[in-house]
PDB file of C-alpha atoms in Angstrom:
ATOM      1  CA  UNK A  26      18.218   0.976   6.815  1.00  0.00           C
ATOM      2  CA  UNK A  27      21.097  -0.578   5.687  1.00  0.00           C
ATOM      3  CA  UNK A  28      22.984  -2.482   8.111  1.00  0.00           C
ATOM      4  CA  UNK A  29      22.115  -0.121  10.665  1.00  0.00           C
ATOM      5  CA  UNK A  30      22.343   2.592   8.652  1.00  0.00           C
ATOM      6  CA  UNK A  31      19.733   5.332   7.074  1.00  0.00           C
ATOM      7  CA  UNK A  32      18.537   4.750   3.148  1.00  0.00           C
ATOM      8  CA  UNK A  33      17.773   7.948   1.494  1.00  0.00           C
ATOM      9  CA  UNK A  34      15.522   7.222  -1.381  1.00  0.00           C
ATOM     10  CA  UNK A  35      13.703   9.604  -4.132  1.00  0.00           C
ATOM     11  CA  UNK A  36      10.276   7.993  -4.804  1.00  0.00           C
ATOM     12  CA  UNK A  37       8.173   8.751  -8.168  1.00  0.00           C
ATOM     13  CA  UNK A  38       4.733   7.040  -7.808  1.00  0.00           C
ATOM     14  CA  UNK A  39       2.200   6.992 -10.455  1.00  0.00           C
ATOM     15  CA  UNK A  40      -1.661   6.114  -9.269  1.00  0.00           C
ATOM     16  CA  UNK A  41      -4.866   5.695 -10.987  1.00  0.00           C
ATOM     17  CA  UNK A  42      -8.383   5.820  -9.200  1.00  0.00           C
ATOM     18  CA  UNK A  43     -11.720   5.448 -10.457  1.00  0.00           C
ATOM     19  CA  UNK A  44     -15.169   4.311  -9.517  1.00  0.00           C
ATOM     20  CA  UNK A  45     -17.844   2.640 -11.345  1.00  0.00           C
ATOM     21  CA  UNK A  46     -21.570   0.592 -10.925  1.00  0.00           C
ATOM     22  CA  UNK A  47     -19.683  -2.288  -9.202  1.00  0.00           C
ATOM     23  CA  UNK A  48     -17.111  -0.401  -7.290  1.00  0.00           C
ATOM     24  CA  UNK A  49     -13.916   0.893  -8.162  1.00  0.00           C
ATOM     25  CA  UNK A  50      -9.987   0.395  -9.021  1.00  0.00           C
ATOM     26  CA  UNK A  51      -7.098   1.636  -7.795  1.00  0.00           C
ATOM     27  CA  UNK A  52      -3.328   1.203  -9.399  1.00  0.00           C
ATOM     28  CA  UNK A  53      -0.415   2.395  -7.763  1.00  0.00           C
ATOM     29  CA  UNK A  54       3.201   2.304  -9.541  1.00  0.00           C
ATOM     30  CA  UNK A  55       6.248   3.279  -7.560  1.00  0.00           C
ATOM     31  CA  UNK A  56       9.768   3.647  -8.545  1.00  0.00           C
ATOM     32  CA  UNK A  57      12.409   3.994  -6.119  1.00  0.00           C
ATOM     33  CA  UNK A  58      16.236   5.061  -6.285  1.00  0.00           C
ATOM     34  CA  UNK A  59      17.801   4.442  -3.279  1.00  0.00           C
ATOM     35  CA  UNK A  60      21.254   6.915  -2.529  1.00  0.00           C
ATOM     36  CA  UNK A  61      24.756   5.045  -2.365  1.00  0.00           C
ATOM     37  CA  UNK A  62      23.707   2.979   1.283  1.00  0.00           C
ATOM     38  CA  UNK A  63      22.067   0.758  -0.774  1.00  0.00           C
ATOM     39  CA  UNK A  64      23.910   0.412  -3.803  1.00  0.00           C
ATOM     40  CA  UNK A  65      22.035   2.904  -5.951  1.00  0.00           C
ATOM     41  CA  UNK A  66      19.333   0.370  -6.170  1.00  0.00           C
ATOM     42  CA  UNK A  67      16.468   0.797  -8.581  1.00  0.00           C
ATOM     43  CA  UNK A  68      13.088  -0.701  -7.400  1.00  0.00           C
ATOM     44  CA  UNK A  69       9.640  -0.783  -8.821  1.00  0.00           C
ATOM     45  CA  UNK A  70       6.580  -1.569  -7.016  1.00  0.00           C
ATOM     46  CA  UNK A  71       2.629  -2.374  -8.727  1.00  0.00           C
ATOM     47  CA  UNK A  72      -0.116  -2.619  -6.516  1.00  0.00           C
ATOM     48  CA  UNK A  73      -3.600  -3.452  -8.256  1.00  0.00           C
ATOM     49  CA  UNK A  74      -6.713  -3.492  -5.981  1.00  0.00           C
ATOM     50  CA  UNK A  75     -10.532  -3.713  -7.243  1.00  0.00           C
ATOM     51  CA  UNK A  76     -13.013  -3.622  -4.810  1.00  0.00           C
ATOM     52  CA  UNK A  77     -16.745  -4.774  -5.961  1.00  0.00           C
ATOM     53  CA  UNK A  78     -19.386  -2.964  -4.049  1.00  0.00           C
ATOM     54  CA  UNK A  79     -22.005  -5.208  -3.160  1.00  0.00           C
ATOM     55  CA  UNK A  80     -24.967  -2.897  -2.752  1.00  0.00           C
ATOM     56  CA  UNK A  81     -23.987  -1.118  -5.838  1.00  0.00           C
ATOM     57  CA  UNK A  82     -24.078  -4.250  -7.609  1.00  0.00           C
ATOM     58  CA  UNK A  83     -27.651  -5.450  -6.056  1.00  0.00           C
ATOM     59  CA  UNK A  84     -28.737  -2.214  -6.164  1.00  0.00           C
ATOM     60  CA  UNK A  85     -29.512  -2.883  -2.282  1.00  0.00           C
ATOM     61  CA  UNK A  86     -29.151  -0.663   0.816  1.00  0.00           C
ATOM     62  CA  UNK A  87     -26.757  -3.098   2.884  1.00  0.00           C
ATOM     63  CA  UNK A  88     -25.917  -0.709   5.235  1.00  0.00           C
ATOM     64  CA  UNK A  89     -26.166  -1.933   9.293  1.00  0.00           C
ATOM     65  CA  UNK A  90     -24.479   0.202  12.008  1.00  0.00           C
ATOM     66  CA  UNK A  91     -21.314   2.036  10.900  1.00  0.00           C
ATOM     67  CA  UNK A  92     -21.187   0.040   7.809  1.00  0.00           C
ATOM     68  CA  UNK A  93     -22.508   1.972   4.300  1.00  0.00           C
ATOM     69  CA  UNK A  94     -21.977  -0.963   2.357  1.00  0.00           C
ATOM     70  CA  UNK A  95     -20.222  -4.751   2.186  1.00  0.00           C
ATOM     71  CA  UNK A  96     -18.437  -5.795  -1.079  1.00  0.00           C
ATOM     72  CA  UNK A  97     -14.947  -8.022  -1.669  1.00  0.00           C
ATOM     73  CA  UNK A  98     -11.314  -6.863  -2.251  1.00  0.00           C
ATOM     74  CA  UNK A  99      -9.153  -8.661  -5.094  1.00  0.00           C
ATOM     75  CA  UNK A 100      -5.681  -7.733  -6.254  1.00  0.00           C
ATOM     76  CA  UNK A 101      -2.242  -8.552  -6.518  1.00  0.00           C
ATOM     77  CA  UNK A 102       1.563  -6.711  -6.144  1.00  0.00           C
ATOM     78  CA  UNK A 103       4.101  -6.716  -7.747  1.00  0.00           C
ATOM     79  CA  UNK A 104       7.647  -5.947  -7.247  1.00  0.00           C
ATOM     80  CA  UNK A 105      11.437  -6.049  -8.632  1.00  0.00           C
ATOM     81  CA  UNK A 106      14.680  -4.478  -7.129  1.00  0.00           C
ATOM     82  CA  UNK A 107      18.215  -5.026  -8.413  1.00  0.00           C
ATOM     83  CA  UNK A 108      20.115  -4.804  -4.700  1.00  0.00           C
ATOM     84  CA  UNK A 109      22.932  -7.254  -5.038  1.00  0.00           C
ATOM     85  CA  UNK A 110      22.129  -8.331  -1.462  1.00  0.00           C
ATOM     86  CA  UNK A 111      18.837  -9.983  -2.174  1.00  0.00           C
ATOM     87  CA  UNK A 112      16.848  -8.638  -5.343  1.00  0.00           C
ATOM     88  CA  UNK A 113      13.184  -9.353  -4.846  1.00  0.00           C
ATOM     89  CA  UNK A 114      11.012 -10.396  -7.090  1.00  0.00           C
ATOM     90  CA  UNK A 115       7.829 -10.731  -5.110  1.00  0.00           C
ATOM     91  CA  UNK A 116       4.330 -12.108  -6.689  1.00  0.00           C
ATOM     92  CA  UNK A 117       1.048 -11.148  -3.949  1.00  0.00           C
ATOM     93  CA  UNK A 118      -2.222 -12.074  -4.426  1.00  0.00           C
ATOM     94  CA  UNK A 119      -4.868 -10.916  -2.076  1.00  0.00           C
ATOM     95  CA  UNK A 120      -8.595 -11.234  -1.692  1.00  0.00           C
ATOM     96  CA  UNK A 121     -11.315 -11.074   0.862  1.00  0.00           C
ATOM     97  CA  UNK A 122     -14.562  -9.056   2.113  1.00  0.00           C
ATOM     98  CA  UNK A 123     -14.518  -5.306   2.732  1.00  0.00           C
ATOM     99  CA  UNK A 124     -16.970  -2.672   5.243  1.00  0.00           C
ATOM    100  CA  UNK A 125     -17.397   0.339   3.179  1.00  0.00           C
ATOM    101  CA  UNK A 126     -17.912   2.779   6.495  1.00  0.00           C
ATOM    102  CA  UNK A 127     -20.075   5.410   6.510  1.00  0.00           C
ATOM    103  CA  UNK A 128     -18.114   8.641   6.964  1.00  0.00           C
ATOM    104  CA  UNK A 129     -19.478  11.928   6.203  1.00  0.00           C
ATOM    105  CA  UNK A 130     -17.347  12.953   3.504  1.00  0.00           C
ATOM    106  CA  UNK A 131     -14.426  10.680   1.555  1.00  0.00           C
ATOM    107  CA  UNK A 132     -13.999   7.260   2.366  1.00  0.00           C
ATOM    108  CA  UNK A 133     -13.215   4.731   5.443  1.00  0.00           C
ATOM    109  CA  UNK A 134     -12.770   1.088   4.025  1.00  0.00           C
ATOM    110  CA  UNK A 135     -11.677  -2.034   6.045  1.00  0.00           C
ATOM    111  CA  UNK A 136     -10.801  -5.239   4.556  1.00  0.00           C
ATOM    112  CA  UNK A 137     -10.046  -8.781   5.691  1.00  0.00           C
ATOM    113  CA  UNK A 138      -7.876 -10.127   3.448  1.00  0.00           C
ATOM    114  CA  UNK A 139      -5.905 -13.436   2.505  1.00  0.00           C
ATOM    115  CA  UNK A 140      -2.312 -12.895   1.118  1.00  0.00           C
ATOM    116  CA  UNK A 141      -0.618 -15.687  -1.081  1.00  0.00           C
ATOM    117  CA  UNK A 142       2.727 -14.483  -1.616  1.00  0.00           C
ATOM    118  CA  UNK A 143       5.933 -15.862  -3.231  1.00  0.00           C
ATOM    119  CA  UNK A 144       9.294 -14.720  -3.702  1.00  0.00           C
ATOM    120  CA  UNK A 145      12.121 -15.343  -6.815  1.00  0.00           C
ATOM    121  CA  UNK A 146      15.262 -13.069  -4.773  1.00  0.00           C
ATOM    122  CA  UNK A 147      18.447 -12.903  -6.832  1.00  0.00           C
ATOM    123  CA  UNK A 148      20.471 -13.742  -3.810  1.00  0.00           C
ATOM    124  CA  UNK A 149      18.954 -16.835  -2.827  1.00  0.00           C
ATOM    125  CA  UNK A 150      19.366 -18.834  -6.235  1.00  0.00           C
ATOM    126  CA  UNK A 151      16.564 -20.833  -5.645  1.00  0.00           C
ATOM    127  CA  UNK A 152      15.425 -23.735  -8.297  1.00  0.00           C
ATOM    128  CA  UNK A 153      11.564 -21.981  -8.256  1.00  0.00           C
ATOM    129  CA  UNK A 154      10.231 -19.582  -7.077  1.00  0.00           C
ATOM    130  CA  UNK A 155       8.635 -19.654  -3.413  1.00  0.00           C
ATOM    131  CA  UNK A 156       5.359 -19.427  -1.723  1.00  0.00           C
ATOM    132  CA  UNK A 157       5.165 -18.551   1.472  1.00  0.00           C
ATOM    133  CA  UNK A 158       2.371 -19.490   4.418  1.00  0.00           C
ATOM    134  CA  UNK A 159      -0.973 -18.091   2.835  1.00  0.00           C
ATOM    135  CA  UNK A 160      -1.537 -15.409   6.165  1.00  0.00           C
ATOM    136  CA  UNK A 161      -4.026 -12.690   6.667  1.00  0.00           C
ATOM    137  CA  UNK A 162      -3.978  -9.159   6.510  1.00  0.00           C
ATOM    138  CA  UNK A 163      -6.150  -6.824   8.437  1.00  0.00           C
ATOM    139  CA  UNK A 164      -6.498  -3.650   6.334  1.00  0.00           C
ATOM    140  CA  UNK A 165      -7.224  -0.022   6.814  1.00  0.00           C
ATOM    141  CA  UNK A 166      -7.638   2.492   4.112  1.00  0.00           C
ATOM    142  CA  UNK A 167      -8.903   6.074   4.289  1.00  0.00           C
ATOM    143  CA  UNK A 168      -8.980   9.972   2.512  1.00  0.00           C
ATOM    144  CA  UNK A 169     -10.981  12.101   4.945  1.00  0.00           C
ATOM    145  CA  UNK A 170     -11.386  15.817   4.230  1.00  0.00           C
ATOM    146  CA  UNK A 171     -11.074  18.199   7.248  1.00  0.00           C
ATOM    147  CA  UNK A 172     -14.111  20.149   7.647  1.00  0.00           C
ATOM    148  CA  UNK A 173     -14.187  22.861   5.234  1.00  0.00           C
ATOM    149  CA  UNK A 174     -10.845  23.600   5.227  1.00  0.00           C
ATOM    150  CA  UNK A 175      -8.397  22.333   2.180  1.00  0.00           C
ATOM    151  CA  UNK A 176      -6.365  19.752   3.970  1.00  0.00           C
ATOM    152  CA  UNK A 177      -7.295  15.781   3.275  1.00  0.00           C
ATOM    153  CA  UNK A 178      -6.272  13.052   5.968  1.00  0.00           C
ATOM    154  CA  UNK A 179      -5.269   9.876   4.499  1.00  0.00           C
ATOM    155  CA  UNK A 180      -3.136   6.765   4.083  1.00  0.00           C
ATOM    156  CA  UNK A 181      -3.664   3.227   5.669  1.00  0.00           C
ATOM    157  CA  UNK A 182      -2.698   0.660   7.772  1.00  0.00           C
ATOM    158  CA  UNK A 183      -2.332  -2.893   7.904  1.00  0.00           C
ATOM    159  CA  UNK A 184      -1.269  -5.770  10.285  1.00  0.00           C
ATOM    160  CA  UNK A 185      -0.009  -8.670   8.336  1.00  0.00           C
ATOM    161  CA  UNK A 186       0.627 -11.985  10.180  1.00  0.00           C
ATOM    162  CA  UNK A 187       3.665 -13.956   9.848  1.00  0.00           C
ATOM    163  CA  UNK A 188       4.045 -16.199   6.943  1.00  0.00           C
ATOM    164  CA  UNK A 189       5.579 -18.976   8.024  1.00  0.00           C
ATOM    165  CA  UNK A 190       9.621 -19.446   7.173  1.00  0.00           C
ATOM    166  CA  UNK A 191      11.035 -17.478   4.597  1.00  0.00           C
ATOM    167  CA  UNK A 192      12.796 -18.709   1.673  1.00  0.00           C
ATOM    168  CA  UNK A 193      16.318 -19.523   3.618  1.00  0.00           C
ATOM    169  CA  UNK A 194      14.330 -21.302   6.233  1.00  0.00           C
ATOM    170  CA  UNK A 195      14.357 -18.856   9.056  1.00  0.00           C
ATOM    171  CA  UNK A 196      11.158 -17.623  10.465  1.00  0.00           C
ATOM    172  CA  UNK A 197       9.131 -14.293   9.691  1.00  0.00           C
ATOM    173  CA  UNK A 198       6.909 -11.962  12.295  1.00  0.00           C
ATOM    174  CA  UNK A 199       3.748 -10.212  11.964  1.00  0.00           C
ATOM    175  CA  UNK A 200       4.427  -6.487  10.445  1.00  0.00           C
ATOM    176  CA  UNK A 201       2.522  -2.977  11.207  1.00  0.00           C
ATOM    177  CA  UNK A 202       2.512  -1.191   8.659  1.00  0.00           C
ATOM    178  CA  UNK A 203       1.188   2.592   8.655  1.00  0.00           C
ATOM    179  CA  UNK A 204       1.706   5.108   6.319  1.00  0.00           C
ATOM    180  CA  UNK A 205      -0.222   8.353   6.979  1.00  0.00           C
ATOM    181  CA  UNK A 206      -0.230  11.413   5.342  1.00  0.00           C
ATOM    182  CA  UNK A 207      -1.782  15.125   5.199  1.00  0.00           C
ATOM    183  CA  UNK A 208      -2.045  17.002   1.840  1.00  0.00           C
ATOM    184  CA  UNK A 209      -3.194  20.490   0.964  1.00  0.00           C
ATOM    185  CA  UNK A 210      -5.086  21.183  -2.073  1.00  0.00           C
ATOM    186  CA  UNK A 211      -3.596  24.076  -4.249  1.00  0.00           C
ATOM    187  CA  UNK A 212      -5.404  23.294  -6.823  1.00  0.00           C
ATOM    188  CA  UNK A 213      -7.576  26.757  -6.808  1.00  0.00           C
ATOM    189  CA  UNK A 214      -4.398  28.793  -5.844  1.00  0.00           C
ATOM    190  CA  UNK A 215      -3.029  28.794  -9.030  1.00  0.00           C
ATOM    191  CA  UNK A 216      -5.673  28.597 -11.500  1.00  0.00           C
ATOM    192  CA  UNK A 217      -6.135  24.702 -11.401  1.00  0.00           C
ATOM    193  CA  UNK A 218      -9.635  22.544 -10.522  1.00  0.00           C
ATOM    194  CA  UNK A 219     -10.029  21.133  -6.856  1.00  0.00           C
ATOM    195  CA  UNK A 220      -7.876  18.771  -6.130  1.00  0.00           C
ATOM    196  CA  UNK A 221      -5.428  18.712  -9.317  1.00  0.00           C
ATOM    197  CA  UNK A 222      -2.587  19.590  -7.242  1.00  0.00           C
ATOM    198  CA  UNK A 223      -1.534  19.057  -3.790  1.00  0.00           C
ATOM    199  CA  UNK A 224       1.329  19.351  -1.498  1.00  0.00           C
ATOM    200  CA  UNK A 225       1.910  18.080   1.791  1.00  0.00           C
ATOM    201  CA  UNK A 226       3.542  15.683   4.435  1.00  0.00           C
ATOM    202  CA  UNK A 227       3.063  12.468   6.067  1.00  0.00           C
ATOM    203  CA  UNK A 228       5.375   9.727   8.052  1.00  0.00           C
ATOM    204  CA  UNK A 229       5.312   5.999   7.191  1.00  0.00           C
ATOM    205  CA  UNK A 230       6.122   3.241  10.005  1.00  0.00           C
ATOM    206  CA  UNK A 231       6.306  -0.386   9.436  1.00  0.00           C
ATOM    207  CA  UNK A 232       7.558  -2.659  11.678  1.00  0.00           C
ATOM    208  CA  UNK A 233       8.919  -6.415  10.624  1.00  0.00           C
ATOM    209  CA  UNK A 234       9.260  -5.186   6.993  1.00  0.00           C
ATOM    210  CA  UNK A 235       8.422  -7.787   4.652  1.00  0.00           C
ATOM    211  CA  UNK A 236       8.148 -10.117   7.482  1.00  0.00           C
ATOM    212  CA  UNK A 237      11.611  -9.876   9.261  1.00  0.00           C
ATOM    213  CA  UNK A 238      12.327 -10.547  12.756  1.00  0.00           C
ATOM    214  CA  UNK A 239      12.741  -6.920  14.210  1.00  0.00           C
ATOM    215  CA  UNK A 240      16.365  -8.243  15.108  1.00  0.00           C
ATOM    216  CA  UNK A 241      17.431  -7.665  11.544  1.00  0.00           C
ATOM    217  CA  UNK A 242      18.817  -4.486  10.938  1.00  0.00           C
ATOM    218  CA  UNK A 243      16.558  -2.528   9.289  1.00  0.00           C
ATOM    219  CA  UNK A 244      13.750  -4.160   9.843  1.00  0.00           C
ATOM    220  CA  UNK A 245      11.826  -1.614  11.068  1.00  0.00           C
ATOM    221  CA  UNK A 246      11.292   1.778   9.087  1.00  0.00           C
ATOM    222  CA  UNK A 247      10.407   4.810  10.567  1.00  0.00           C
ATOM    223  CA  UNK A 248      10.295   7.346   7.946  1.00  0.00           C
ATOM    224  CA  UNK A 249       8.641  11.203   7.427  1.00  0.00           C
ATOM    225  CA  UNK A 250       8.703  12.655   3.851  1.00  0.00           C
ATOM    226  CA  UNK A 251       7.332  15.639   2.062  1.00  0.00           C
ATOM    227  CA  UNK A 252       5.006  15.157  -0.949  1.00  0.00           C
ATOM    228  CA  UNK A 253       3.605  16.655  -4.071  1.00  0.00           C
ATOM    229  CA  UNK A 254       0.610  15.146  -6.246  1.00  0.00           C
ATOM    230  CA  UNK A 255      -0.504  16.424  -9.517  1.00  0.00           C
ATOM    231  CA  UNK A 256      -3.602  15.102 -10.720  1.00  0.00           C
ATOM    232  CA  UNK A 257      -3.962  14.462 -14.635  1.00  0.00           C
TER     233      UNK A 257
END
């Protein structure tokens, strides 16, 4: 939203997953173009997670109840858009433990993590760059095939507590933030391996976005899209 009113955007995102002996990586590049609303803007967004499995490591069964495994989440974001109205240039670093559940098939991870981030916006012509209120963030990650059938659940949520005042010295408020999503794999439908291409649907809400007061217009998104995923 823009002043009140609705942002179309066209999203390209570019994502890299793998596993290995001590856990696994994920990368996830997107570049937005927002429609006239918002001034055309251009916006890229890196997120870098690596998560070190602990009983993959040890070579130990750490499971206890619903938990498969324990291990620790490290990462960082990063982010630049060229709206005249603010232009962020944020800098994230996060880190903290992470339950590995046991599911039946694809994964359920939830992570307790502490976020140190700053901000360099265009609009506020600041001398250095700011760091807010190191917070925490509550996170929930999951892909979940559905029975037999070729649909995947996934997405994830997080609640992210306010960060103290933001960078013009007003305050910020906790955010939800939920983007889920169901995908179907036509991957064997036209000649292709499992999984190399899927189509599907999913709706993303986030309330307080980036940590403004829901009085701010457009400060909470509520937002369906379609989607299409080729894997390389």
């Amino acid at each position: 939203m823009a002043d009140g009113a609705p942002i179309a955007k066209n999203i390209v995102t570019a994502r890299y997953v793998d596993g290995d002996s001590w856990g696994g990586n994920f990368v996830n590049l997107d570049l937005l173009k927002s429609d006239a609303v918002d001034n055309k803007a251009t916006e890229a967004y890196l997120i870098y997670r690596r998560l070190f499995d602990f009983g993959k490591i040890s070579q130990k069964d750490l499971s206890f109840g619903p938990v498969k495994s324990v291990g620790a989440t490290v990462g960082f974001d990063l982010n630049t858009k060229n709206s005249p109205e603010y232009g962020s240039r944020t800098r994230t670093f996060v880190a903290g433990p992470t339950f590995i559940m046991d599911v039946p098939q694809g994964f359920l991870n939830l992570s307790v993590l502490a976020m140190w981030e700053s901000n360099d916006p265009a609009a506020a012509k600041l001398p250095s760059r700011y760091w807010y209120k190191t917070h925490p963030v509550l996170d929930l990650s999951w892909g979940i095939p559905l029975g037999n059938s070729n649909w995947q659940f996934g997405g994830y949520g997080q609640y992210i507590a306010a960060k103290g005042q933001n960078e013009f010295g007003g305050p910020t408020s906790p955010e939800t933030h939920v983007n889920a999503n169901l995908m179907y794999d036509l991957g064997p439908k036209f000649g292709l391996r499992q999984r190399q291409l899927k189509a599907g649907f999913g709706y993303e809400y986030w309330r307080a976005k980036f940590g403004n007061p829901v009085s701010v217009p457009g400060a909470t998104a509520k937002t369906p899209y379609v989607s299409a995923e080729y894997h390389f």
